One Martini backbone bead per residue (centre of mass of N, CA, C, O) as a GRO file, in nm:
protein
  447
    1MET     BB    1  -4.964  22.558 -19.027
    2GLN     BB    2  -4.713  22.345 -19.032
    3ASN     BB    3  -4.583  22.067 -19.149
    4GLU     BB    4  -4.408  21.823 -18.963
    5ILE     BB    5  -4.399  21.614 -19.166
    6GLN     BB    6  -4.170  21.426 -19.379
    7HIS     BB    7  -4.242  21.413 -19.691
    8ASN     BB    8  -4.195  21.189 -20.013
    9VAL     BB    9  -4.486  21.167 -20.106
   10PHE     BB   10  -4.736  21.229 -20.357
   11ILE     BB   11  -5.104  21.214 -20.389
   12CYS     BB   12  -5.272  21.275 -20.687
   13TYR     BB   13  -5.633  21.346 -20.741
   14ARG     BB   14  -5.954  21.292 -20.911
   15GLY     BB   15  -6.206  21.185 -20.759
   16SER     BB   16  -6.339  20.879 -20.649
   17LYS     BB   17  -6.167  20.688 -20.809
   18GLY     BB   18  -5.900  20.804 -20.737
   19GLY     BB   19  -5.928  20.802 -20.439
   20GLU     BB   20  -5.943  20.499 -20.395
   21VAL     BB   21  -5.666  20.433 -20.484
   22GLY     BB   22  -5.510  20.635 -20.326
   23GLU     BB   23  -5.580  20.486 -20.041
   24LEU     BB   24  -5.447  20.213 -20.111
   25LEU     BB   25  -5.166  20.310 -20.180
   26TYR     BB   26  -5.119  20.450 -19.911
   27ASP     BB   27  -5.136  20.206 -19.727
   28ASN     BB   28  -4.903  20.032 -19.870
   29LEU     BB   29  -4.668  20.257 -19.861
   30LYS     BB   30  -4.663  20.261 -19.546
   31LYS     BB   31  -4.512  19.986 -19.501
   32SER     BB   32  -4.286  20.127 -19.570
   33PRO     BB   33  -4.006  20.269 -19.402
   34TYR     BB   34  -3.935  20.497 -19.651
   35VAL     BB   35  -4.236  20.579 -19.684
   36VAL     BB   36  -4.389  20.916 -19.683
   37PRO     BB   37  -4.717  20.980 -19.740
   38PHE     BB   38  -4.946  21.194 -19.920
   39PHE     BB   39  -5.306  21.224 -19.826
   40ALA     BB   40  -5.529  21.431 -19.774
   41PRO     BB   41  -5.770  21.249 -19.634
   42LYS     BB   42  -5.538  21.168 -19.409
   43ASP     BB   43  -5.345  21.451 -19.351
   44VAL     BB   44  -5.569  21.645 -19.310
   45LYS     BB   45  -5.680  21.826 -19.073
   46LYS     BB   46  -5.918  21.940 -18.883
   47GLY     BB   47  -5.930  22.280 -18.998
   48GLU     BB   48  -5.731  22.269 -19.213
   49ASP     BB   49  -5.532  22.451 -19.451
   50PHE     BB   50  -5.444  22.313 -19.735
   51LYS     BB   51  -5.314  22.544 -19.909
   52LYS     BB   52  -5.106  22.629 -19.676
   53ILE     BB   53  -4.944  22.350 -19.645
   54LEU     BB   54  -4.859  22.260 -19.929
   55PRO     BB   55  -4.576  22.392 -19.991
   56SER     BB   56  -4.421  22.246 -19.756
   57VAL     BB   57  -4.475  21.954 -19.838
   58LEU     BB   58  -4.362  21.964 -20.141
   59MET     BB   59  -4.056  22.057 -20.061
   60GLY     BB   60  -3.996  21.728 -19.972
   61VAL     BB   61  -4.071  21.595 -20.210
   62LYS     BB   62  -3.996  21.340 -20.473
   63VAL     BB   63  -4.289  21.207 -20.529
   64PHE     BB   64  -4.536  21.267 -20.785
   65ILE     BB   65  -4.845  21.115 -20.785
   66MET     BB   66  -5.066  21.033 -21.072
   67ILE     BB   67  -5.409  20.988 -21.085
   68LEU     BB   68  -5.531  20.919 -21.418
   69THR     BB   69  -5.833  21.023 -21.513
   70LYS     BB   70  -6.090  21.117 -21.663
   71ASP     BB   71  -6.047  21.470 -21.685
   72PHE     BB   72  -5.821  21.558 -21.503
   73PHE     BB   73  -5.741  21.855 -21.655
   74LEU     BB   74  -6.014  22.021 -21.711
   75ASP     BB   75  -5.989  22.240 -21.447
   76CYS     BB   76  -5.688  22.366 -21.467
   77ASN     BB   77  -5.831  22.663 -21.584
   78LYS     BB   78  -5.902  22.718 -21.284
   79ASP     BB   79  -5.790  22.909 -21.033
   80ASP     BB   80  -5.952  22.728 -20.797
   81ASP     BB   81  -5.796  22.469 -20.866
   82ILE     BB   82  -5.637  22.212 -20.669
   83VAL     BB   83  -5.470  22.063 -20.876
   84ARG     BB   84  -5.333  22.300 -20.998
   85TYR     BB   85  -5.196  22.392 -20.708
   86GLU     BB   86  -5.029  22.126 -20.680
   87PHE     BB   87  -4.854  22.176 -20.932
   88GLU     BB   88  -4.722  22.445 -20.863
   89CYS     BB   89  -4.593  22.342 -20.594
   90ALA     BB   90  -4.423  22.131 -20.733
   91PHE     BB   91  -4.269  22.311 -20.954
   92ALA     BB   92  -4.106  22.462 -20.709
   93ASN     BB   93  -3.980  22.164 -20.703
   94GLU     BB   94  -3.704  22.039 -20.883
   95ASN     BB   95  -3.689  21.735 -20.730
   96ILE     BB   96  -3.943  21.647 -20.861
   97VAL     BB   97  -4.106  21.346 -20.950
   98PHE     BB   98  -4.318  21.214 -21.199
   99PHE     BB   99  -4.599  20.975 -21.144
  100PRO     BB  100  -4.804  20.763 -21.329
  101ILE     BB  101  -5.147  20.660 -21.314
  102THR     BB  102  -5.350  20.490 -21.553
  103PHE     BB  103  -5.647  20.482 -21.673
  104PRO     BB  104  -5.826  20.337 -21.942
  105ASP     BB  105  -5.978  20.637 -21.997
  106PHE     BB  106  -5.709  20.767 -22.037
  107ASP     BB  107  -5.597  21.067 -22.253
  108TYR     BB  108  -5.386  21.295 -22.346
  109PHE     BB  109  -5.519  21.369 -22.638
  110LYS     BB  110  -5.790  21.455 -22.450
  111GLU     BB  111  -5.631  21.682 -22.310
  112ASP     BB  112  -5.623  21.976 -22.148
  113LEU     BB  113  -5.282  22.155 -22.152
  114SER     BB  114  -5.287  22.485 -22.191
  115THR     BB  115  -5.209  22.590 -21.888
  116PHE     BB  116  -4.939  22.470 -21.964
  117SER     BB  117  -4.625  22.450 -22.008
  118LYS     BB  118  -4.379  22.304 -22.194
  119GLU     BB  119  -4.194  22.247 -21.931
  120GLU     BB  120  -4.417  22.118 -21.756
  121ILE     BB  121  -4.499  21.888 -21.954
  122GLU     BB  122  -4.236  21.760 -21.947
  123ARG     BB  123  -4.233  21.677 -21.640
  124PHE     BB  124  -4.516  21.494 -21.641
  125LYS     BB  125  -4.505  21.363 -21.920
  126HIS     BB  126  -4.516  21.036 -21.995
  127LYS     BB  127  -4.481  20.757 -22.193
  128SER     BB  128  -4.479  20.604 -21.927
  129ALA     BB  129  -4.673  20.378 -21.719
  130VAL     BB  130  -4.896  20.280 -21.483
  131GLY     BB  131  -5.160  20.061 -21.527
  132TYR     BB  132  -5.497  20.068 -21.477
  133SER     BB  133  -5.747  19.806 -21.487
  134GLY     BB  134  -5.978  19.856 -21.223
  135VAL     BB  135  -5.804  19.654 -21.031
  136TYR     BB  136  -5.661  19.616 -20.742
  137ASP     BB  137  -5.309  19.563 -20.696
  138PHE     BB  138  -4.986  19.487 -20.600
  139ASN     BB  139  -4.838  19.564 -20.862
  140ILE     BB  140  -4.834  19.863 -20.834
  141GLU     BB  141  -4.630  19.898 -20.592
  142ASN     BB  142  -4.417  19.711 -20.738
  143GLN     BB  143  -4.356  19.927 -20.955
  144ILE     BB  144  -4.314  20.199 -20.770
  145LEU     BB  145  -4.115  20.140 -20.542
  146PRO     BB  146  -3.840  20.144 -20.681
  147PHE     BB  147  -3.864  20.428 -20.784
  148ILE     BB  148  -3.891  20.568 -20.511
  149LEU     BB  149  -3.627  20.471 -20.381
  150ASN     BB  150  -3.440  20.599 -20.592
  151GLN     BB  151  -3.527  20.897 -20.517
  152ILE     BB  152  -3.496  20.900 -20.178
  153GLN     BB  153  -3.180  20.776 -20.122
  154GLY     BB  154  -3.018  20.957 -20.289
  155SER     BB  155  -2.723  21.008 -20.494
  156THR     BB  156  -2.667  20.736 -20.338
  157ALA     BB  157  -2.692  20.428 -20.413
  158ILE     BB  158  -2.792  20.129 -20.332
  159GLU     BB  159  -2.713  19.843 -20.370
  160GLY     BB  160  -2.813  19.577 -20.505
  161LEU     BB  161  -2.988  19.328 -20.345
  162PHE     BB  162  -2.933  19.116 -20.612
  163GLN     BB  163  -2.594  19.166 -20.585
  164ARG     BB  164  -2.295  19.129 -20.640
  165ARG     BB  165  -2.006  19.212 -20.427
  166GLY     BB  166  -1.672  19.321 -20.418
  167GLY     BB  167  -1.413  19.416 -20.178
  168LYS     BB  168  -1.560  19.496 -19.882
  169TYR     BB  169  -1.440  19.272 -19.713
  170THR     BB  170  -1.209  19.313 -19.440
  171GLY     BB  171  -1.163  19.063 -19.222
  172GLY     BB  172  -1.147  19.211 -18.911
  173GLN     BB  173  -1.005  19.502 -18.839
  174GLU     BB  174  -1.228  19.556 -18.654
  175LYS     BB  175  -1.362  19.516 -18.358
  176HIS     BB  176  -1.643  19.425 -18.413
  177GLU     BB  177  -1.573  19.231 -18.641
  178LYS     BB  178  -1.395  19.047 -18.458
  179GLU     BB  179  -1.636  18.970 -18.268
  180TYR     BB  180  -1.819  18.856 -18.494
  181LEU     BB  181  -1.611  18.637 -18.603
  182LYS     BB  182  -1.578  18.490 -18.345
  183ILE     BB  183  -1.860  18.402 -18.281
  184GLN     BB  184  -1.908  18.253 -18.542
  185ALA     BB  185  -1.687  18.033 -18.517
  186GLU     BB  186  -1.788  17.913 -18.270
  187LEU     BB  187  -2.077  17.837 -18.357
  188LEU     BB  188  -1.969  17.668 -18.628
  189GLN     BB  189  -1.790  17.437 -18.532
  190GLU     BB  190  -2.016  17.233 -18.469
  191TYR     BB  191  -2.201  17.242 -18.712
  192ASP     BB  192  -1.957  17.113 -18.940
  193LYS     BB  193  -1.787  16.887 -18.810
  194SER     BB  194  -1.934  16.631 -18.921
  195VAL     BB  195  -1.851  16.673 -19.212
  196TYR     BB  196  -1.521  16.707 -19.207
  197HIS     BB  197  -1.405  16.493 -19.047
  198ASP     BB  198  -1.389  16.234 -19.240
  199LEU     BB  199  -1.232  16.382 -19.471
  200VAL     BB  200  -0.969  16.467 -19.314
  201LEU     BB  201  -0.870  16.167 -19.253
  202LYS     BB  202  -0.763  16.147 -19.580
  203CYS     BB  203  -0.555  16.395 -19.538
  204LYS     BB  204  -0.254  16.612 -19.594
  205ASN     BB  205  -0.350  16.865 -19.762
  206VAL     BB  206  -0.443  17.191 -19.664
  207LEU     BB  207  -0.689  17.446 -19.774
  208ASP     BB  208  -0.762  17.786 -19.643
  209ILE     BB  209  -1.018  17.995 -19.734
  210GLY     BB  210  -1.043  18.236 -19.504
  211CYS     BB  211  -0.859  18.238 -19.228
  212ASN     BB  212  -0.759  18.489 -19.108
  213ASP     BB  213  -0.594  18.443 -18.795
  214GLY     BB  214  -0.602  18.101 -18.774
  215VAL     BB  215  -0.775  17.991 -18.540
  216ASN     BB  216  -0.990  17.825 -18.696
  217THR     BB  217  -0.801  17.648 -18.845
  218MET     BB  218  -0.649  17.510 -18.605
  219THR     BB  219  -0.899  17.403 -18.456
  220ARG     BB  220  -0.981  17.212 -18.710
  221TYR     BB  221  -0.662  17.070 -18.797
  222SER     BB  222  -0.425  17.028 -18.567
  223SER     BB  223  -0.530  16.731 -18.455
  224TYR     BB  224  -0.435  16.598 -18.705
  225GLY     BB  225  -0.198  16.361 -18.782
  226ASN     BB  226  -0.232  16.334 -19.117
  227ILE     BB  227  -0.154  16.629 -19.137
  228GLU     BB  228   0.124  16.802 -19.283
  229LYS     BB  229  -0.028  17.063 -19.436
  230ILE     BB  230  -0.103  17.407 -19.387
  231VAL     BB  231  -0.298  17.652 -19.585
  232GLY     BB  232  -0.348  18.001 -19.565
  233ILE     BB  233  -0.603  18.245 -19.689
  234ASP     BB  234  -0.590  18.607 -19.705
  235LYS     BB  235  -0.632  18.972 -19.752
  236LEU     BB  236  -0.517  19.040 -19.452
  237GLN     BB  237  -0.215  19.124 -19.335
  238SER     BB  238  -0.263  19.128 -19.020
  239CYS     BB  239  -0.364  18.846 -18.998
  240ILE     BB  240  -0.125  18.698 -19.113
  241ASP     BB  241   0.088  18.798 -18.926
  242SER     BB  242  -0.065  18.674 -18.662
  243ALA     BB  243  -0.055  18.385 -18.756
  244ASN     BB  244   0.252  18.329 -18.812
  245GLN     BB  245   0.330  18.397 -18.512
  246LYS     BB  246   0.144  18.197 -18.351
  247TYR     BB  247   0.221  17.944 -18.583
  248GLU     BB  248   0.543  17.895 -18.631
  249LYS     BB  249   0.565  17.581 -18.518
  250SER     BB  250   0.392  17.470 -18.725
  251ASN     BB  251   0.212  17.328 -19.016
  252ALA     BB  252   0.166  17.626 -19.080
  253ARG     BB  253   0.072  17.864 -19.351
  254PHE     BB  254   0.044  18.209 -19.436
  255TYR     BB  255  -0.152  18.415 -19.682
  256CYS     BB  256  -0.157  18.718 -19.880
  257VAL     BB  257  -0.448  18.698 -20.083
  258ASP     BB  258  -0.628  18.781 -20.381
  259LEU     BB  259  -0.888  18.612 -20.515
  260GLU     BB  260  -0.940  18.847 -20.757
  261ASP     BB  261  -0.686  18.840 -20.881
  262ALA     BB  262  -0.525  18.775 -21.169
  263GLY     BB  263  -0.262  18.640 -20.997
  264PHE     BB  264  -0.355  18.404 -20.809
  265GLU     BB  265  -0.261  18.148 -20.935
  266ASP     BB  266   0.035  18.199 -20.940
  267ARG     BB  267   0.062  18.241 -20.626
  268LEU     BB  268  -0.036  17.954 -20.549
  269LEU     BB  269   0.201  17.812 -20.682
  270GLU     BB  270   0.420  17.932 -20.515
  271ILE     BB  271   0.314  17.822 -20.254
  272MET     BB  272   0.341  17.524 -20.330
  273GLU     BB  273   0.640  17.513 -20.393
  274GLU     BB  274   0.742  17.626 -20.105
  275GLN     BB  275   0.570  17.355 -19.973
  276ASN     BB  276   0.573  17.105 -20.149
  277ILE     BB  277   0.286  17.108 -20.319
  278SER     BB  278   0.097  16.945 -20.565
  279SER     BB  279  -0.177  16.899 -20.392
  280PHE     BB  280  -0.492  16.896 -20.269
  281ASP     BB  281  -0.723  16.727 -20.051
  282PHE     BB  282  -0.817  16.991 -19.891
  283VAL     BB  283  -1.090  17.236 -19.951
  284SER     BB  284  -1.169  17.544 -19.762
  285VAL     BB  285  -1.482  17.756 -19.802
  286THR     BB  286  -1.567  17.992 -19.552
  287MET     BB  287  -1.752  18.266 -19.592
  288VAL     BB  288  -1.668  18.380 -19.919
  289LEU     BB  289  -1.849  18.366 -20.182
  290LEU     BB  290  -2.035  18.616 -20.093
  291HIS     BB  291  -1.772  18.826 -20.153
  292LEU     BB  292  -1.799  18.754 -20.463
  293VAL     BB  293  -1.816  18.825 -20.809
  294ASN     BB  294  -1.642  18.522 -20.909
  295PRO     BB  295  -1.670  18.215 -20.794
  296PHE     BB  296  -1.619  18.033 -21.023
  297ASN     BB  297  -1.311  18.115 -21.072
  298LEU     BB  298  -1.213  18.010 -20.798
  299LEU     BB  299  -1.312  17.709 -20.821
  300LYS     BB  300  -1.148  17.653 -21.106
  301ILE     BB  301  -0.870  17.674 -20.966
  302LEU     BB  302  -0.889  17.495 -20.746
  303LYS     BB  303  -0.938  17.225 -20.887
  304ARG     BB  304  -0.642  17.224 -21.052
  305HIS     BB  305  -0.520  17.191 -20.723
  306MET     BB  306  -0.642  16.892 -20.689
  307SER     BB  307  -0.683  16.603 -20.598
  308LYS     BB  308  -0.780  16.313 -20.684
  309GLY     BB  309  -1.062  16.298 -20.488
  310GLY     BB  310  -1.077  16.555 -20.360
  311TYR     BB  311  -1.192  16.793 -20.127
  312ILE     BB  312  -1.469  17.026 -20.111
  313PHE     BB  313  -1.545  17.277 -19.860
  314ILE     BB  314  -1.868  17.465 -19.831
  315ARG     BB  315  -1.956  17.762 -19.661
  316ASP     BB  316  -2.270  17.935 -19.674
  317VAL     BB  317  -2.536  18.160 -19.771
  318ASP     BB  318  -2.916  18.194 -19.765
  319ASP     BB  319  -3.184  18.407 -19.690
  320ASP     BB  320  -3.415  18.252 -19.844
  321LEU     BB  321  -3.404  18.033 -19.580
  322ASN     BB  322  -3.531  18.212 -19.381
  323PHE     BB  323  -3.689  18.226 -19.033
  324SER     BB  324  -3.935  18.422 -18.838
  325TYR     BB  325  -4.098  18.319 -18.513
  326PRO     BB  326  -4.244  18.562 -18.419
  327ASP     BB  327  -4.318  18.897 -18.628
  328ASN     BB  328  -4.534  19.125 -18.536
  329GLU     BB  329  -4.324  19.398 -18.570
  330LYS     BB  330  -4.121  19.363 -18.818
  331ILE     BB  331  -3.815  19.348 -18.736
  332PHE     BB  332  -3.673  19.095 -18.874
  333GLU     BB  333  -3.774  19.176 -19.161
  334ARG     BB  334  -3.601  19.438 -19.166
  335LEU     BB  335  -3.325  19.358 -19.083
  336SER     BB  336  -3.289  19.144 -19.329
  337SER     BB  337  -3.311  19.368 -19.555
  338ILE     BB  338  -3.066  19.517 -19.469
  339ILE     BB  339  -2.850  19.290 -19.493
  340ARG     BB  340  -2.875  19.265 -19.815
  341TYR     BB  341  -2.717  19.569 -19.852
  342CYS     BB  342  -2.496  19.518 -19.690
  343ASP     BB  343  -2.178  19.485 -19.784
  344THR     BB  344  -2.037  19.323 -19.553
  345TYR     BB  345  -2.242  19.074 -19.568
  346GLY     BB  346  -2.297  19.037 -19.865
  347TYR     BB  347  -2.429  18.794 -20.066
  348ARG     BB  348  -2.741  18.644 -19.960
  349GLN     BB  349  -2.790  18.450 -20.234
  350SER     BB  350  -2.542  18.241 -20.268
  351GLY     BB  351  -2.614  17.935 -20.192
  352LYS     BB  352  -2.776  17.848 -20.449
  353GLU     BB  353  -2.519  17.880 -20.665
  354ILE     BB  354  -2.311  17.667 -20.601
  355TYR     BB  355  -2.397  17.415 -20.750
  356SER     BB  356  -2.365  17.515 -21.045
  357HIS     BB  357  -2.057  17.588 -21.012
  358LEU     BB  358  -1.961  17.300 -20.954
  359CYS     BB  359  -2.067  17.181 -21.222
  360SER     BB  360  -1.926  17.373 -21.416
  361CYS     BB  361  -1.634  17.274 -21.306
  362GLY     BB  362  -1.657  16.932 -21.265
  363PHE     BB  363  -1.753  16.823 -21.022
  364ASN     BB  364  -1.803  16.561 -20.786
  365ASN     BB  365  -2.029  16.463 -20.554
  366ILE     BB  366  -2.256  16.662 -20.507
  367LYS     BB  367  -2.359  16.820 -20.204
  368ILE     BB  368  -2.581  16.870 -19.930
  369ALA     BB  369  -2.472  16.836 -19.599
  370LYS     BB  370  -2.602  17.115 -19.480
  371GLN     BB  371  -2.908  17.282 -19.352
  372GLY     BB  372  -2.935  17.502 -19.130
  373LEU     BB  373  -2.979  17.724 -18.822
  374ASP     BB  374  -3.129  17.685 -18.526
  375THR     BB  375  -3.297  17.770 -18.201
  376SER     BB  376  -3.457  17.501 -18.081
  377GLN     BB  377  -3.183  17.378 -17.914
  378MET     BB  378  -3.104  17.640 -17.748
  379ASP     BB  379  -2.965  17.820 -17.533
  380TYR     BB  380  -2.927  18.128 -17.405
  381ASP     BB  381  -2.639  18.177 -17.508
  382GLN     BB  382  -2.663  18.072 -17.784
  383LYS     BB  383  -2.869  18.286 -17.873
  384GLU     BB  384  -2.690  18.532 -17.803
  385ALA     BB  385  -2.479  18.449 -18.038
  386PHE     BB  386  -2.668  18.425 -18.277
  387PHE     BB  387  -2.753  18.723 -18.285
  388HIS     BB  388  -2.476  18.848 -18.322
  389VAL     BB  389  -2.404  18.709 -18.586
  390TYR     BB  390  -2.663  18.860 -18.750
  391TYR     BB  391  -2.789  19.124 -18.596
  392GLY     BB  392  -2.576  19.289 -18.416
  393TYR     BB  393  -2.392  19.416 -18.674
  394VAL     BB  394  -2.593  19.633 -18.812
  395PRO     BB  395  -2.513  19.911 -18.704
  396PHE     BB  396  -2.211  19.902 -18.801
  397ALA     BB  397  -2.258  19.854 -19.098
  398LEU     BB  398  -2.433  20.125 -19.133
  399LYS     BB  399  -2.231  20.320 -19.028
  400LYS     BB  400  -2.020  20.275 -19.269
  401MET     BB  401  -2.222  20.356 -19.480
  402LYS     BB  402  -2.287  20.625 -19.394
  403GLU     BB  403  -2.007  20.751 -19.404
  404LYS     BB  404  -1.980  20.688 -19.722
  405THR     BB  405  -2.317  20.789 -19.744
  406PRO     BB  406  -2.462  21.061 -19.618
  407ASP     BB  407  -2.696  21.130 -19.838
  408ASN     BB  408  -2.847  20.852 -19.751
  409GLU     BB  409  -3.163  20.813 -19.636
  410ILE     BB  410  -3.201  20.504 -19.588
  411ILE     BB  411  -2.953  20.456 -19.415
  412ALA     BB  412  -3.008  20.673 -19.200
  413LYS     BB  413  -3.280  20.547 -19.104
  414ASP     BB  414  -3.187  20.249 -19.043
  415TYR     BB  415  -2.978  20.320 -18.832
  416ASN     BB  416  -3.171  20.478 -18.632
  417TRP     BB  417  -3.352  20.231 -18.582
  418ALA     BB  418  -3.147  19.997 -18.520
  419VAL     BB  419  -3.046  20.125 -18.253
  420GLN     BB  420  -3.334  20.138 -18.116
  421ILE     BB  421  -3.407  19.810 -18.160
  422MET     BB  422  -3.196  19.606 -18.063
  423ASP     BB  423  -3.300  19.530 -17.769
  424ARG     BB  424  -3.583  19.438 -17.859
  425ALA     BB  425  -3.481  19.199 -18.045
  426GLU     BB  426  -3.316  19.041 -17.822
  427ILE     BB  427  -3.566  18.965 -17.653
  428LEU     BB  428  -3.727  18.823 -17.868
  429PHE     BB  429  -3.512  18.601 -17.952
  430LYS     BB  430  -3.509  18.479 -17.637
  431GLU     BB  431  -3.780  18.370 -17.661
  432ASN     BB  432  -3.913  18.059 -17.642
  433SER     BB  433  -4.132  18.107 -17.885
  434PHE     BB  434  -3.885  18.159 -18.060
  435ILE     BB  435  -3.787  18.127 -18.423
  436PHE     BB  436  -3.463  18.074 -18.591
  437SER     BB  437  -3.359  18.046 -18.927
  438LEU     BB  438  -3.051  17.991 -19.095
  439GLY     BB  439  -2.901  17.965 -19.441
  440TYR     BB  440  -2.707  17.743 -19.401
  441ILE     BB  441  -2.453  17.596 -19.637
  442VAL     BB  442  -2.330  17.286 -19.723
  443TYR     BB  443  -2.074  17.169 -19.925
  444VAL     BB  444  -1.974  16.877 -20.120
  445ALA     BB  445  -1.688  16.769 -20.316
  446GLN     BB  446  -1.519  16.632 -20.596
  447ARG     BB  447  -1.259  16.590 -20.832
   0.00000   0.00000   0.00000
């Protein structure tokens, strides 16, 4: 009878000590939605012939974990040794990578490896390994899990979970992105209005970075009689064309500019000359810095073209400040971990870095004016909108990544799971006893 489950990790051990560690490791690796480990005492059914299913199990495995206790290889020269057979089946899979966990008393130099060929030894004998101290702790799987994920996710790796990545955000050219941005803008309009309102009252020239199609820009600033000129910048030409057409008779003009292009500052100076603006009194940068590789460079340029005492208003996000409760099914925990690597969502730990960037650029009176947006005071409709702002876009973001990297097993698995779980997540999100807090951060500083 062939094994029906597609395992991607195999745990090989010998003896009771190795078995104890193997069982703990198995239980903890199973908590990852991406790891499907095989451990004989747990996965071989009663009456099943282990040797018969072993070849099919190991053909799908990517990582072969060896728990190396003293004399681990001692009996491998025996024809009927099960560990030797496990290795033989593993060698038949050229995609398997071996990963050792070594007990304190294990020593390769004291092991008899004569039953293996030189090529086989080269495959499994590592110079470095995870050392087992004799007491099991979570540090073991914390060291192993990144290695495992790197092997099982396919030939195209997921971008680093904690790295900035630029140039991926399209600015809402697709239907779902437009809907997502519209809901986000409406929800956040009231969130930060109390912060920027008093500041804008003192300003004549406004620069809005990340203006999209101009709707949010005009909603914010068109009603202020003191504002003489509004300049909006975005990187998507179709959005800029729409904005200029829609607000042709207003005091606003919109421009398509790539913020990270080497010629950005020169282009900004051209725009200022065209609009007869010597400096900006108010600069708004909302949900933009998380999509940039080098936000410091942008802030440095913006500061040079602000009025003395002028204000910069920044709204960004940091998912390290999020919490969801209760989350007994770990649905929101997994959705949040997916968002961290989805390129469309940007760099989700951006918020905490902005204070340092502002300081480094020489801004004054820097403060966090607002932090966190939560569901505690929201009605049903507001909760529904909030859900779609943060979680609702996940399947579409994953679908785009899946199309770009079709061989990435983690993305494919997350996409299939997200599609199935989304309705359940929304129901839980709207329950009266559930609370969600998202780490929006609003910074204000002066030149």
